[in-house]
Amino acid sequence: MLELLFWLLPDGPHDVFSLVTPADIRRIRDHAQENFIKLIDKVFDRMLVLKATKDMVKNPVSTKQLLNCVRILTRLIPFVYEVCPDGSVMEDIVLWTQRPRPGSGADYVLGRQMVSATVDLLFTSGFTVPLTTLGEDSAVRYTIWENGIGQTSSLGSSKEHVANRVEVLRLLLVMCSRTMYIPAARSTTLPNRALHAIAYNSNKRMILCLLCSLINTSLRDRAQGWAIPYRGTAAMDPNDELSLLSMQTLFILLDYQMPASKATSSGESDDVAGSPHDPESDANTPSMVLVTGTSTGSQNLFRVFIAKLHRTQEFDYLFTNIMRLLDETMRANLSILASVTKNPTKHVMPQEAAILLWVLLENNSPFKDYLVDHNSSLKLFSVLLYFMLNGYSDPAQAGMVRTISHILHYLSEDSRFATRLMQPFDQSILPSTMRIVDASITHADFMINTVFTLLSASKPYLVPVYSNLLLLVRNVSPYLTQISQTTADKLVSLFDIISSPAFIISEPYHVRWLIYLIEVFDYVVHYRAVDNPRLMYSMVKARSYFTRLRSFDIDKAKAELALIREKKSKSEANRTIGRSQARSSSSQPAGDSAQNVTSSMSALSLTAAAAAAAGANESTPSTPAADDNLSLKVTDGNSSPALSDKARGKRPENKHSIEVKTQSSTSIQSIALDESANTDKNDKGKGKSADVGNQTEPSKDKGKAKTRAGTSGSGQHQFQPTAEWVFSWLPDLPLDPIIAVLDALAVHIDRISEEVQKDAEAAAATLAASEQAAKHAPGSDVKVDSQLHPQSPTKQSFADDTAFSSSAASADPTQTVIHWLSSDAMLQALPDLEESMPEIRPRLQGLSPALVIWFRSLLWSMIYASGMKPFGIWKNTQVKLFVVKHSI
C-alpha cells in the first residue's frame, strides 16, 4: 500500500519538483550512492512494467503511475550529470555500467534502455498517439503525429495525448542534457551518449517518424491553434509547449555529431561507434556539415534524412511556415494592437524559426537552391534585416542577430541571390525609424546601410557578428549596381575607420576586416566601375585612405594608438569627476569637449574583451572595462574620422613603395579565431592575407575570458604587432590597381570640375554684363530706381563682384562628373586591368569548432531558459556549458 502511494501521490510535475528538492537529491547522491542508484533503477523498472502492460491506457491509475515515473526521472537525471563534491561524475556508474535489472536479474545498461523506452513512449498507442494506430502484436507503432512532411493527414490527437507528449519530450531533453554539464572547451570532444544512442540508431523507421513528427509539430499552422509560445503569457498552453519542445529536440538531434577525435574514458567504447583510428570516424567533424550518402553507423541519421528532402511540396511547407513565423512576429511588433494582445496565436518567438532556417540551409543544399530561386526570397531577406536592426541594441537578442548574420552570409555565397539584391527595395514594410532618406534604393543599399548601423553601434556583444557582415558585403560586391550616394558615403567612411593605422594594430582580427573591405573595392573597380558612378566618385575623393596603407609605419601607428587610449582614459576620468560634481552641485555643468564630440558621432569600439566573449553565451555577454575600449569615430558622410591629419600620417611621394618602420621585436601572440574558417579554401595568391588577422576564439571558461579581457595598457596579454606581422598581409593587399584607377579618374574629374567652373564663371559674367547693360539702357526702370536711390561707385562695384563670385562658386560639378563616370568615356580612361583582374569567388562560410561551441551553447541556453518555467527543470544545477546569471 505504501509503495502504491509512492507512485500515486504526485498529481503533476509541480508536486514532484516541489517535494523533491535539489538538497535532498544531492544528499542521497553524495552520501548514499547505492540508494540513489537503486531509486533510479526502481523507478525505471516500474516504468518498463507499466509500459509493457496491454491495458495500461484503459486504466487511469496505471497511466498516472507511468507519468509519475517519467516525472521522477526528469527530476533526478540532471543531478546524475553533475560533478560530485569529490570531483567524480556518477553518469558512467548510473547510466552506462552494465548491471542486473531489478526483479529480472538480467544484465542491462540503464542509459540505453532508458533512451529507447523514452522514444517508444512518444509512439505508444493510447498514451501519446490515438488507439486507432494500435498494432496487433505491439503497443508501440512508429507513426507521424501531424500532417506535413511525410504525412498528409493528422492523427487527431486528444489533449491528453498532447500533454503526455510534453512530459515524455521533457524527459528526453533531460536525458540528452549532459552537454550542459560539460565545459565549453570540451563540448566538441566528449560524446553525448544519450544523443548518440538516438541519432546513430539503426532503426530507420523510428528516426524518420520522430524527425517528421518534430518538424510538423513545430511548424503546424497556428491558425489551427498551434504556436510557438507568446513571450508574455504566464502559463503555456500544452499545444504551445509541445511545439517549442519539439523544435528544441529537433535542434539538438541535428546539432549532435560524433567527435572526430573521441576522448576515451571508461565505458565509452561500448556506446560510441567508431574509434580514434577509424578514418571514417575522423571525417566527421563537430559541425553542421552537409551529410550525403547512405546511412551508416558513423553518421547522424537525422542529418542524413533531412539532407535527402527534395520534393518541392516539402520545401514549400518548410519555407512557408518559417516565413509565417517571422512575418507574424514582425507585423506584431509594428502593430500597437497586437503588442497588447494576449492571444498566443498572434505572437511568436522568431529565434527558433531563424535557427531552423539556418540548420536547413546548412544540411540540405537543394533547399538552398529552392530558397534562392523563390519569389519571396527578397522578402525573407528584408524581414531578416528588420530583425537585425530591431534587436542589435538588446544583448538578449545578440544570438538572434548572429544567427541571421550566418544565414545572410550563407545566402550571399550564391551569385543568383547576390544579383537579385540589385532589385528595388520597398521601405514601406519598415518602421519610419529604419527607413533611409533616399527614395529609390535597392536591397543591396539597405543591406550596406544595415551593416554600417550595426558596426557603428559599438556593442561588445556584436563583435563576432562584424566579420559575417563584412563578408556579406564582400560576397555581394561583384554584383553591385547603382548604389545610392548615401550608401557610397557610408561604405567609404567605414573603410576610413577600418584602414586607420591605430585600428589595424589594436586587434589582430582587424586586418581580416580590412582585407574584406579592400576586396569590395577591388571587385567594384574591376567589374562594376561604370555601374557605380557615385561609389567611384566617393572613392576618388577619399583616395588618400588607400594610399596611406602603402607606407604603413608601425611605430607611428603604435604612437597613435597610445595617444587615443590615453585620451580615452582621461575622458573616462573626466566623466567620473563630472558625475561626482553633478551629484554635489546640480547647477554645475558636467562633461567636457570630448564628450560633446562623441555625442555627435557613432563610435566603433575596439575591445579585446568583446573578442574573448565571441563564443560565450549570448545571454550573458562579458562587459569590457572602460580602459579596454578604443573609440574611433564613424561619420555618415565623407568626412574624416576623429583623427587629425598628423595622426593619420602623411603619404610619401613614391606611391609604389611599401615601407614598414619598427623598433619592436616582440612576436605576435598565437590567437585562435572564431572566424578562421570563413576564408575561401580555394583562394589563390592570397595565402598570407587569408591567414592573418583572425578573430579571437571565444573563451571556453571564465578564467580565460578574464585573462583575454585585460588587453589595455601594457599587459603581457596585449596584442603586440611587429614588422613581420605587417609584412605577412600588407604586400598582398590589392592596392596598386585600385590606386591606379583612382589616380587616372582623378585627372579627368579635376578637368571636368575645371570646365564646369569655367562655364559657370562665363555664365555668371554674361549674366552680370546683361544686368549692367540693362541698368544703363535709356528709359529703363533700373536707371530710374538708381536715380532715386543712388549708390557710390565703390559700393556698386563691390555688389557686382559679390554677385559674380557667388554665382561662379555655386557651380557644382557632381552631376556632370557622375554622368561622365557612368559613360563609355570613363571606361576608356581606365588603365589596363587585365593582369590584376580578380576571380569572382565568394568567401565560403566555414564552421570552426569555436562557432560550433557557440551554437551549441546558444541552443542549450535557450532550452535551459525555457525550462525555468513553470517549475525549473535544470534550476540550481551546476551547468558548465554557459554562465547562468539570475536576475534579482
PDB file of C-alpha atoms in Angstrom, residues 35 56 155 211 214 287 327 393 450 512 707:
ATOM      1  CA  ASN A  35      20.443   4.048  -2.557  1.00  0.00           C
ATOM      2  CA  MET A  56      -2.362   0.325 -19.268  1.00  0.00           C
ATOM      3  CA  LEU A 155      -3.795  11.614 -36.306  1.00  0.00           C
ATOM      4  CA  LEU A 211      12.104  13.571 -37.383  1.00  0.00           C
ATOM      5  CA  LEU A 214       9.123  17.005 -34.617  1.00  0.00           C
ATOM      6  CA  SER A 287      29.945  20.989 -37.172  1.00  0.00           C
ATOM      7  CA  ASP A 327       6.480  37.681 -40.694  1.00  0.00           C
ATOM      8  CA  SER A 393      20.774  47.147 -29.275  1.00  0.00           C
ATOM      9  CA  THR A 450      22.275  47.970 -42.057  1.00  0.00           C
ATOM     10  CA  ARG A 512      40.797  40.493 -41.759  1.00  0.00           C
ATOM     11  CA  THR A 707      42.758  36.843 -18.998  1.00  0.00           C
TER      12      THR A 707
END
